[in-house]
mmCIF file of C-alpha atoms in Angstrom:
data_model
loop_
_atom_site.group_PDB
_atom_site.id
_atom_site.type_symbol
_atom_site.label_atom_id
_atom_site.label_comp_id
_atom_site.label_asym_id
_atom_site.label_seq_id
_atom_site.Cartn_x
_atom_site.Cartn_y
_atom_site.Cartn_z
ATOM 1 C CA MET A 15 -190.176 77.101 129.489
ATOM 2 C CA GLY A 16 -190.888 74.638 132.487
ATOM 3 C CA PHE A 17 -190.007 74.991 135.816
ATOM 4 C CA HIS A 18 -187.119 76.579 136.715
ATOM 5 C CA GLY A 19 -184.979 77.265 139.535
ATOM 6 C CA ASP A 20 -183.465 80.899 139.234
ATOM 7 C CA GLU A 21 -187.505 82.124 138.401
ATOM 8 C CA PRO A 22 -187.853 85.213 141.485
ATOM 9 C CA ALA A 23 -190.222 84.219 143.472
ATOM 10 C CA VAL A 24 -191.509 86.364 145.680
ATOM 11 C CA THR A 25 -194.290 86.705 148.593
ATOM 12 C CA PRO A 26 -195.300 90.145 148.725
ATOM 13 C CA ARG A 27 -196.205 90.809 153.003
ATOM 14 C CA LYS A 28 -195.632 93.088 154.565
ATOM 15 C CA ASP A 29 -192.851 91.782 156.690
ATOM 16 C CA SER A 30 -190.477 91.770 154.015
ATOM 17 C CA LYS A 31 -187.358 91.312 156.483
ATOM 18 C CA SER A 32 -189.103 87.651 157.579
ATOM 19 C CA ARG A 33 -190.896 86.874 154.580
ATOM 20 C CA CYS A 34 -188.176 87.836 151.499
ATOM 21 C CA GLN A 35 -184.959 86.199 151.971
ATOM 22 C CA SER A 36 -183.060 86.816 148.972
ATOM 23 C CA THR A 37 -180.261 84.260 147.424
ATOM 24 C CA GLY A 38 -179.386 85.840 144.955
ATOM 25 C CA GLY A 39 -177.126 89.198 145.271
ATOM 26 C CA SER A 40 -178.405 92.521 146.859
ATOM 27 C CA ARG A 41 -180.084 93.660 143.577
ATOM 28 C CA ARG A 42 -182.318 90.762 142.849
ATOM 29 C CA HIS A 43 -183.024 91.228 147.252
ATOM 30 C CA LEU A 44 -183.367 95.076 146.824
ATOM 31 C CA PHE A 45 -186.597 93.679 144.093
ATOM 32 C CA GLN A 46 -187.511 91.426 146.507
ATOM 33 C CA THR A 47 -187.598 93.503 149.921
ATOM 34 C CA GLU A 48 -189.810 96.217 147.693
ATOM 35 C CA VAL A 49 -192.354 94.148 145.806
ATOM 36 C CA CYS A 50 -193.062 92.742 148.911
ATOM 37 C CA ALA A 51 -193.837 95.856 150.310
ATOM 38 C CA ALA A 52 -195.379 97.747 147.585
ATOM 39 C CA LEU A 53 -197.405 94.644 146.527
ATOM 40 C CA ALA A 54 -199.192 93.337 149.421
ATOM 41 C CA PRO A 55 -202.620 92.961 150.045
ATOM 42 C CA THR A 56 -204.551 94.687 152.696
ATOM 43 C CA GLU A 57 -205.903 92.929 155.944
ATOM 44 C CA ALA A 58 -209.851 93.874 153.800
ATOM 45 C CA GLU A 59 -207.780 92.392 150.895
ATOM 46 C CA GLN A 60 -207.225 89.279 152.726
ATOM 47 C CA HIS A 61 -210.420 88.825 154.387
ATOM 48 C CA GLU A 62 -212.598 88.676 151.220
ATOM 49 C CA ARG A 63 -210.386 86.425 149.683
ATOM 50 C CA GLN A 64 -210.278 84.057 152.232
ATOM 51 C CA GLU A 65 -214.176 83.737 152.367
ATOM 52 C CA LEU A 66 -213.964 83.430 148.629
ATOM 53 C CA SER A 67 -211.584 80.403 149.039
ATOM 54 C CA ALA A 68 -214.400 78.887 151.965
ATOM 55 C CA VAL A 69 -217.233 79.369 149.564
ATOM 56 C CA TYR A 70 -215.896 78.333 146.102
ATOM 57 C CA VAL A 71 -212.565 76.363 146.290
ATOM 58 C CA PRO A 72 -214.251 72.912 147.783
ATOM 59 C CA ARG A 73 -217.465 73.347 145.556
ATOM 60 C CA LEU A 74 -214.701 73.866 142.318
ATOM 61 C CA ALA A 75 -213.098 70.834 143.870
ATOM 62 C CA ALA A 76 -215.955 68.092 144.178
ATOM 63 C CA VAL A 77 -216.434 69.097 140.244
ATOM 64 C CA ALA A 78 -213.079 68.262 139.124
ATOM 65 C CA GLY A 79 -212.643 65.454 141.443
ATOM 66 C CA GLN A 80 -216.070 64.371 139.687
ATOM 67 C CA LEU A 81 -214.338 64.298 136.047
ATOM 68 C CA ALA A 82 -210.982 63.206 137.227
ATOM 69 C CA ASN A 83 -209.922 60.271 135.698
ATOM 70 C CA SER A 84 -208.029 58.707 139.045
ATOM 71 C CA ALA A 85 -208.190 60.724 142.265
ATOM 72 C CA THR A 86 -205.260 58.652 143.780
ATOM 73 C CA TYR A 87 -202.654 58.642 140.977
ATOM 74 C CA HIS A 88 -199.772 60.792 141.488
ATOM 75 C CA PRO A 89 -197.997 62.656 138.852
ATOM 76 C CA ARG A 90 -195.058 62.776 138.341
ATOM 77 C CA SER A 91 -192.887 66.006 138.491
ATOM 78 C CA LEU A 92 -193.517 68.327 136.061
ATOM 79 C CA GLU A 93 -195.784 66.390 135.044
ATOM 80 C CA LYS A 94 -198.812 67.730 132.681
ATOM 81 C CA ILE A 95 -201.941 67.262 134.146
ATOM 82 C CA THR A 96 -205.445 68.753 132.766
ATOM 83 C CA VAL A 97 -208.256 70.351 135.724
ATOM 84 C CA GLU A 98 -211.312 71.723 134.516
ATOM 85 C CA VAL A 99 -212.148 74.267 136.637
ATOM 86 C CA ASP A 100 -215.339 76.742 135.554
ATOM 87 C CA LEU A 101 -214.792 79.912 136.624
ATOM 88 C CA GLY A 102 -217.164 82.053 135.109
ATOM 89 C CA GLY A 103 -220.372 83.215 136.694
ATOM 90 C CA LEU A 104 -218.116 83.987 140.098
ATOM 91 C CA PRO A 105 -216.537 86.727 142.008
ATOM 92 C CA SER A 106 -213.846 88.720 138.898
ATOM 93 C CA ASN A 107 -210.637 89.389 140.796
ATOM 94 C CA ARG A 108 -209.898 92.727 141.386
ATOM 95 C CA LEU A 109 -206.575 93.514 140.598
ATOM 96 C CA GLU A 110 -206.589 97.617 140.068
ATOM 97 C CA ILE A 111 -203.212 98.212 140.469
ATOM 98 C CA PRO A 112 -201.109 97.816 137.072
ATOM 99 C CA GLU A 113 -198.266 96.507 138.858
ATOM 100 C CA LEU A 114 -199.431 93.977 140.392
ATOM 101 C CA THR A 115 -200.933 91.826 137.327
ATOM 102 C CA ALA A 116 -197.625 92.563 136.067
ATOM 103 C CA PHE A 117 -195.499 91.374 139.248
ATOM 104 C CA TRP A 118 -197.834 88.186 139.372
ATOM 105 C CA GLY A 119 -196.068 85.947 137.376
ATOM 106 C CA THR A 120 -193.042 86.741 140.497
ATOM 107 C CA PHE A 121 -195.072 85.536 143.352
ATOM 108 C CA ALA A 122 -194.722 81.999 145.170
ATOM 109 C CA TRP A 123 -197.847 80.411 145.245
ATOM 110 C CA ALA A 124 -196.500 79.028 148.757
ATOM 111 C CA ASP A 125 -197.895 81.251 152.149
ATOM 112 C CA ASN A 126 -198.714 84.101 149.701
ATOM 113 C CA PRO A 127 -201.668 85.959 151.320
ATOM 114 C CA TRP A 128 -203.063 87.041 148.301
ATOM 115 C CA ILE A 129 -204.090 83.363 147.619
ATOM 116 C CA PRO A 130 -205.906 82.040 150.369
ATOM 117 C CA ASP A 131 -207.081 78.152 150.713
ATOM 118 C CA SER A 132 -210.441 77.413 151.830
ATOM 119 C CA ASN A 133 -209.594 77.161 155.582
ATOM 120 C CA LYS A 134 -205.868 78.053 155.591
ATOM 121 C CA PRO A 135 -205.354 82.234 155.587
ATOM 122 C CA VAL A 136 -202.540 81.408 153.038
ATOM 123 C CA LEU A 137 -202.086 78.346 150.745
ATOM 124 C CA SER A 138 -199.290 76.266 153.187
ATOM 125 C CA ARG A 139 -196.056 75.167 152.031
ATOM 126 C CA ALA A 140 -196.389 72.797 155.653
ATOM 127 C CA LYS A 141 -200.172 71.442 153.533
ATOM 128 C CA TYR A 142 -198.680 70.629 150.446
ATOM 129 C CA ASP A 143 -195.292 70.244 151.020
ATOM 130 C CA ARG A 144 -194.858 67.425 148.115
ATOM 131 C CA ILE A 145 -194.662 70.932 145.952
ATOM 132 C CA ALA A 146 -191.752 73.225 145.257
ATOM 133 C CA VAL A 147 -191.994 76.608 146.494
ATOM 134 C CA ALA A 148 -192.119 78.018 142.534
ATOM 135 C CA SER A 149 -192.928 81.236 140.441
ATOM 136 C CA ILE A 150 -196.652 81.219 139.626
ATOM 137 C CA ALA A 151 -195.254 81.459 136.263
ATOM 138 C CA SER A 152 -192.848 78.204 136.272
ATOM 139 C CA LEU A 153 -196.188 75.946 136.793
ATOM 140 C CA GLU A 154 -197.128 76.931 133.083
ATOM 141 C CA ILE A 155 -200.596 77.326 133.933
ATOM 142 C CA VAL A 156 -202.393 77.161 130.503
ATOM 143 C CA ARG A 157 -206.303 78.184 130.017
ATOM 144 C CA THR A 158 -206.984 75.527 126.461
ATOM 145 C CA HIS A 159 -210.466 75.945 126.173
ATOM 146 C CA ARG A 160 -213.430 78.264 128.251
ATOM 147 C CA THR A 161 -213.139 75.107 131.602
ATOM 148 C CA THR A 162 -209.800 73.804 131.173
ATOM 149 C CA TYR A 163 -206.850 74.505 132.184
ATOM 150 C CA THR A 164 -203.248 72.822 132.347
ATOM 151 C CA VAL A 165 -200.585 72.992 134.739
ATOM 152 C CA ARG A 166 -196.961 71.562 135.535
ATOM 153 C CA VAL A 167 -196.705 70.823 139.422
ATOM 154 C CA PRO A 168 -192.382 70.315 140.021
ATOM 155 C CA THR A 169 -192.528 67.570 143.229
ATOM 156 C CA ALA A 170 -190.522 69.298 146.542
ATOM 157 C CA PRO A 171 -186.805 68.389 146.451
ATOM 158 C CA GLY A 172 -186.742 65.134 148.446
ATOM 159 C CA CYS A 173 -189.944 63.638 147.774
ATOM 160 C CA GLN A 174 -190.417 59.972 145.674
ATOM 161 C CA ALA A 175 -194.028 61.317 144.181
ATOM 162 C CA GLY A 176 -195.830 64.153 144.603
ATOM 163 C CA HIS A 177 -199.404 65.774 145.688
ATOM 164 C CA THR A 178 -202.339 63.329 144.709
ATOM 165 C CA ILE A 179 -204.223 64.252 141.168
ATOM 166 C CA ALA A 180 -207.332 64.862 143.812
ATOM 167 C CA LYS A 181 -204.835 67.197 146.324
ATOM 168 C CA ARG A 182 -203.354 69.116 143.103
ATOM 169 C CA GLU A 183 -206.937 69.405 141.181
ATOM 170 C CA ARG A 184 -207.271 71.813 145.159
ATOM 171 C CA TRP A 185 -204.458 73.893 144.866
ATOM 172 C CA LEU A 186 -205.056 74.869 141.329
ATOM 173 C CA ILE A 187 -208.080 75.551 142.211
ATOM 174 C CA ALA A 188 -207.472 77.801 144.736
ATOM 175 C CA ILE A 189 -204.966 79.502 142.737
ATOM 176 C CA LEU A 190 -207.036 79.849 139.335
ATOM 177 C CA LEU A 191 -209.697 81.825 141.758
ATOM 178 C CA HIS A 192 -207.843 84.544 143.245
ATOM 179 C CA SER A 193 -205.558 85.106 140.351
ATOM 180 C CA PRO A 194 -205.807 87.257 137.077
ATOM 181 C CA ARG A 195 -208.144 85.887 135.348
ATOM 182 C CA ILE A 196 -206.559 84.516 131.298
ATOM 183 C CA ASP A 197 -208.208 83.785 128.154
ATOM 184 C CA VAL A 198 -207.510 80.971 126.127
ATOM 185 C CA GLY A 199 -204.449 79.708 124.777
ATOM 186 C CA GLU A 200 -203.195 82.055 126.903
ATOM 187 C CA GLN A 201 -200.131 81.238 130.353
ATOM 188 C CA LEU A 202 -200.904 82.736 134.231
ATOM 189 C CA GLY A 203 -198.014 85.378 134.604
ATOM 190 C CA ARG A 204 -196.950 85.474 131.270
ATOM 191 C CA ALA A 205 -197.734 88.367 129.194
ATOM 192 C CA PRO A 206 -199.322 87.354 126.190
ATOM 193 C CA GLN A 207 -197.850 87.044 122.859
ATOM 194 C CA LEU A 208 -197.470 89.773 120.994
ATOM 195 C CA GLN A 209 -198.892 90.507 117.753
ATOM 196 C CA LEU A 210 -199.583 92.898 114.296
ATOM 197 C CA ARG A 211 -202.886 94.594 113.886
ATOM 198 C CA LYS A 212 -204.447 93.841 110.427
ATOM 199 C CA PRO A 213 -200.503 92.364 109.441
ATOM 200 C CA PRO A 214 -200.265 92.566 106.027
ATOM 201 C CA ARG A 215 -199.835 88.657 104.002
ATOM 202 C CA LEU A 216 -196.500 87.444 104.755
ATOM 203 C CA THR A 217 -194.131 85.499 103.988
ATOM 204 C CA GLN A 218 -192.855 83.192 107.600
ATOM 205 C CA SER A 219 -194.502 83.386 109.883
ATOM 206 C CA TYR A 220 -193.220 85.478 112.824
ATOM 207 C CA VAL A 221 -192.902 85.597 116.612
ATOM 208 C CA TRP A 222 -193.269 89.357 117.494
ATOM 209 C CA SER A 223 -191.348 90.792 121.572
ATOM 210 C CA VAL A 224 -190.531 93.297 122.797
ATOM 211 C CA GLU A 225 -186.923 94.352 122.678
ATOM 212 C CA ALA A 226 -186.433 97.671 124.541
ATOM 213 C CA ASP A 227 -188.277 100.739 125.220
ATOM 214 C CA SER A 228 -190.766 101.473 121.919
ATOM 215 C CA ILE A 229 -188.437 99.058 119.961
ATOM 216 C CA VAL A 230 -190.301 95.142 119.351
ATOM 217 C CA VAL A 231 -188.058 92.382 117.324
ATOM 218 C CA ALA A 232 -189.850 89.801 114.997
ATOM 219 C CA VAL A 233 -187.878 86.407 114.496
ATOM 220 C CA PRO A 234 -189.687 83.750 112.517
ATOM 221 C CA ASN A 235 -190.350 80.463 113.807
ATOM 222 C CA ALA A 236 -187.482 78.988 110.901
ATOM 223 C CA GLY A 237 -184.859 80.627 109.867
ATOM 224 C CA LYS A 238 -182.414 83.880 110.113
ATOM 225 C CA SER A 239 -184.192 86.705 109.757
ATOM 226 C CA THR A 240 -184.942 89.569 111.774
ATOM 227 C CA ILE A 241 -187.010 92.473 111.546
ATOM 228 C CA THR A 242 -186.906 95.263 114.966
ATOM 229 C CA LEU A 243 -190.197 97.704 114.262
ATOM 230 C CA GLN A 244 -189.504 101.795 116.462
ATOM 231 C CA GLN A 245 -193.599 102.591 117.889
ATOM 232 C CA GLN A 246 -193.680 106.315 115.836
ATOM 233 C CA VAL A 247 -194.664 109.498 117.994
ATOM 234 C CA ASN A 248 -198.126 109.379 118.060
ATOM 235 C CA GLY A 249 -197.760 105.858 119.911
ATOM 236 C CA LEU A 250 -199.768 103.911 116.869
ATOM 237 C CA ASN A 251 -197.754 104.099 113.942
ATOM 238 C CA TRP A 252 -194.554 101.588 113.669
ATOM 239 C CA LYS A 253 -191.642 102.203 111.375
ATOM 240 C CA VAL A 254 -189.001 99.858 110.284
ATOM 241 C CA VAL A 255 -185.790 100.473 112.092
ATOM 242 C CA SER A 256 -183.807 97.248 110.591
ATOM 243 C CA GLN A 257 -184.117 93.947 108.601
ATOM 244 C CA ARG A 258 -181.795 91.126 108.514
ATOM 245 C CA ASN A 259 -182.463 88.395 105.173
ATOM 246 C CA ALA A 260 -186.246 90.100 105.068
ATOM 247 C CA LYS A 261 -186.139 92.684 102.725
ATOM 248 C CA LYS A 262 -189.640 91.399 100.887
ATOM 249 C CA ASP A 263 -191.554 91.063 104.035
ATOM 250 C CA ALA A 264 -190.482 94.476 106.111
ATOM 251 C CA THR A 265 -191.454 96.186 102.980
ATOM 252 C CA LYS A 266 -195.214 94.877 103.255
ATOM 253 C CA LEU A 267 -195.144 96.735 106.984
#
């Protein structure tokens, strides 16, 4: 995955005309405008999150700083860094709108009203000016353990070096505190990998992905075979509709 300049990165604000400038075509501009207006937080939600940041970001940053190998180290752009963050017992984020969770990965980290700093209404691009403005999904934030997360931070264009580990930790903690919680092995802003329920013993290991509505396709980690399944009317069962070089496994599904 990694950082990609063409990843959509929108800011969910009501004043979409000033905050959602599109660099793509009119279709992307329309998408950005609609997302910004529909998924922006209310003033009450912003205030609640600001209070949460004021209390917990400094505490979590202090703990992470004690565990860091070198708080003054400047990692290279996109260098994977590991941060210790224990979110257990903290107030959970109530992202009650399914669309909000679905679009979370497309949101930019910068100037995002859903993600306040400890003493500011947002993580300001002015304060974190050495970090490139990017979508949350492109940061590759992965939970690798109960209290451990990794992230790849892109250095802003024109900067010779990025922020120190300590400043990046504080930045990441604010993002994690206000983002949907993820399980170990999951990446923030990316849908969990599809898995079969009670899968049969197959000859190959497959990666499943959604191809279209009610259609999933399996591709092995090695090889050129595929299996396509279609969801049945009852919503529970799936039927093999096609296969290529995978007849033996397809008959088991």
